[in-house]
PDB file of C-alpha atoms in Angstrom:
ATOM      1  CA  MET I   1      19.312  19.961  -7.422  1.00  0.00           C
ATOM      2  CA  LYS I   2      16.160  19.169  -9.676  1.00  0.00           C
ATOM      3  CA  ASN I   3      13.233  17.201  -8.367  1.00  0.00           C
ATOM      4  CA  ASN I   4      11.406  14.635 -11.360  1.00  0.00           C
ATOM      5  CA  GLU I   5       7.878  14.407  -9.163  1.00  0.00           C
ATOM      6  CA  ASP I   6       7.033  11.826 -11.827  1.00  0.00           C
ATOM      7  CA  GLN I   7      10.035   9.364 -10.542  1.00  0.00           C
ATOM      8  CA  THR I   8       9.595  10.350  -6.610  1.00  0.00           C
ATOM      9  CA  MET I   9       7.087   7.518  -5.396  1.00  0.00           C
ATOM     10  CA  LEU I  10       4.741   7.050  -2.744  1.00  0.00           C
ATOM     11  CA  ALA I  11       3.739   3.880  -0.334  1.00  0.00           C
ATOM     12  CA  THR I  12       0.095   3.756  -1.105  1.00  0.00           C
ATOM     13  CA  GLY I  13      -1.988   3.260   1.685  1.00  0.00           C
ATOM     14  CA  PHE I  14       0.914   4.155   3.905  1.00  0.00           C
ATOM     15  CA  GLU I  15       0.283   8.358   3.883  1.00  0.00           C
ATOM     16  CA  GLU I  16       0.105   8.171   7.930  1.00  0.00           C
ATOM     17  CA  ALA I  17       3.599   6.801   8.034  1.00  0.00           C
ATOM     18  CA  ILE I  18       5.057   9.247   6.456  1.00  0.00           C
ATOM     19  CA  ILE I  19       7.852  11.006   8.325  1.00  0.00           C
ATOM     20  CA  GLY I  20      10.140  13.315   5.848  1.00  0.00           C
ATOM     21  CA  LEU I  21      11.510  13.602   2.682  1.00  0.00           C
ATOM     22  CA  ASP I  22      15.184  12.545   1.090  1.00  0.00           C
ATOM     23  CA  THR I  23      16.676  15.619  -1.223  1.00  0.00           C
ATOM     24  CA  SER I  24      19.903  14.299  -1.334  1.00  0.00           C
ATOM     25  CA  GLN I  25      19.675  12.769  -4.806  1.00  0.00           C
ATOM     26  CA  GLU I  26      18.396  13.731  -7.814  1.00  0.00           C
ATOM     27  CA  VAL I  27      15.278  12.365  -7.415  1.00  0.00           C
ATOM     28  CA  PHE I  28      13.634  13.131  -3.988  1.00  0.00           C
ATOM     29  CA  ARG I  29      12.387  10.035  -1.878  1.00  0.00           C
ATOM     30  CA  VAL I  30       9.382   9.758   0.605  1.00  0.00           C
ATOM     31  CA  VAL I  31      10.670   8.197   3.634  1.00  0.00           C
ATOM     32  CA  TYR I  32       8.523   5.968   5.842  1.00  0.00           C
ATOM     33  CA  ASP I  33       8.377   5.302   9.811  1.00  0.00           C
ATOM     34  CA  ILE I  34       8.756   0.957   9.752  1.00  0.00           C
ATOM     35  CA  ASP I  35       6.624   0.517  12.897  1.00  0.00           C
ATOM     36  CA  ALA I  36       4.144   2.819  11.753  1.00  0.00           C
ATOM     37  CA  ILE I  37       3.231   0.983   8.462  1.00  0.00           C
ATOM     38  CA  ILE I  38       3.310  -2.429  10.486  1.00  0.00           C
ATOM     39  CA  SER I  39       1.070  -0.546  13.164  1.00  0.00           C
ATOM     40  CA  ILE I  40      -1.110   0.154   9.415  1.00  0.00           C
ATOM     41  CA  LEU I  41      -1.134  -3.382   8.688  1.00  0.00           C
ATOM     42  CA  MET I  42      -2.307  -4.416  11.526  1.00  0.00           C
ATOM     43  CA  GLU I  43      -5.167  -2.402  12.253  1.00  0.00           C
ATOM     44  CA  ARG I  44      -6.473  -1.457   8.753  1.00  0.00           C
ATOM     45  CA  ASP I  45      -5.968  -5.376   7.506  1.00  0.00           C
ATOM     46  CA  GLU I  46      -6.112  -7.169  11.262  1.00  0.00           C
ATOM     47  CA  MET I  47      -2.637  -8.769  10.528  1.00  0.00           C
ATOM     48  CA  THR I  48      -1.035 -10.065  12.733  1.00  0.00           C
ATOM     49  CA  GLU I  49       2.420  -8.411  13.977  1.00  0.00           C
ATOM     50  CA  GLU I  50       4.316 -11.275  12.442  1.00  0.00           C
ATOM     51  CA  ASP I  51       2.201 -11.737   9.268  1.00  0.00           C
ATOM     52  CA  ALA I  52       2.632  -7.854   8.884  1.00  0.00           C
ATOM     53  CA  LEU I  53       6.068  -7.508   8.969  1.00  0.00           C
ATOM     54  CA  GLU I  54       6.341 -10.641   6.619  1.00  0.00           C
ATOM     55  CA  TYR I  55       4.055  -8.394   4.398  1.00  0.00           C
ATOM     56  CA  PHE I  56       5.754  -5.357   4.642  1.00  0.00           C
ATOM     57  CA  SER I  57       9.319  -6.913   4.174  1.00  0.00           C
ATOM     58  CA  TYR I  58       8.367  -8.839   0.838  1.00  0.00           C
ATOM     59  CA  ASN I  59       5.963  -6.540  -0.154  1.00  0.00           C
ATOM     60  CA  VAL I  60       6.385  -2.824   0.613  1.00  0.00           C
ATOM     61  CA  GLN I  61      10.832  -2.938   1.870  1.00  0.00           C
ATOM     62  CA  GLY I  62      10.938  -5.638  -0.956  1.00  0.00           C
ATOM     63  CA  SER I  63       9.632  -3.432  -4.425  1.00  0.00           C
ATOM     64  CA  TYR I  64      12.012  -1.490  -5.974  1.00  0.00           C
ATOM     65  CA  VAL I  65      10.509   0.479  -8.452  1.00  0.00           C
ATOM     66  CA  GLY I  66      13.610   2.613  -9.478  1.00  0.00           C
ATOM     67  CA  GLU I  67      15.188   5.959  -8.019  1.00  0.00           C
ATOM     68  CA  GLY I  68      12.617   7.209  -6.222  1.00  0.00           C
ATOM     69  CA  THR I  69      11.747   4.439  -4.632  1.00  0.00           C
ATOM     70  CA  PRO I  70      10.802   5.125  -1.118  1.00  0.00           C
ATOM     71  CA  ILE I  71      12.974   4.721   2.082  1.00  0.00           C
ATOM     72  CA  TYR I  72      11.755   2.807   5.135  1.00  0.00           C
ATOM     73  CA  VAL I  73      13.022   3.687   8.449  1.00  0.00           C
ATOM     74  CA  TYR I  74      13.086   2.704  12.185  1.00  0.00           C
ATOM     75  CA  GLY I  75      12.386   5.639  14.297  1.00  0.00           C
ATOM     76  CA  GLY I  76      12.313   6.538  18.048  1.00  0.00           C
ATOM     77  CA  GLY I  77      15.523   8.024  18.826  1.00  0.00           C
ATOM     78  CA  HIS I  78      18.842   6.630  20.154  1.00  0.00           C
ATOM     79  CA  ASP I  79      17.622   4.399  22.654  1.00  0.00           C
ATOM     80  CA  ARG I  80      15.794   2.922  20.035  1.00  0.00           C
ATOM     81  CA  VAL I  81      18.520   2.296  17.391  1.00  0.00           C
ATOM     82  CA  LEU I  82      20.839   1.221  20.185  1.00  0.00           C
ATOM     83  CA  GLU I  83      17.720  -1.536  21.036  1.00  0.00           C
ATOM     84  CA  LEU I  84      17.775  -2.098  17.001  1.00  0.00           C
ATOM     85  CA  MET I  85      21.460  -2.340  16.475  1.00  0.00           C
ATOM     86  CA  SER I  86      21.648  -5.013  18.894  1.00  0.00           C
ATOM     87  CA  ASN I  87      19.010  -7.186  17.292  1.00  0.00           C
ATOM     88  CA  PHE I  88      20.314  -7.583  13.678  1.00  0.00           C
TER      89      PHE I  88
END
């Protein structure tokens, strides 16, 4: 498996939200915790939760920049996953 560092992307300004690296494809993808990104936006940029969610959805998660586009996930374990599943 080859990792092309030029194609692996970072979401600038959200380094503290990195939780892993997906190595399952030829181009590695950085994995971010969505809740941590929302918290960063609320604290750093003084956004409300609603504004942070909207900003994240449109400007961060909605930005595809090629094969190395980061992956955004909700963490929290089994109970959190079940809670999220019931909300969708």
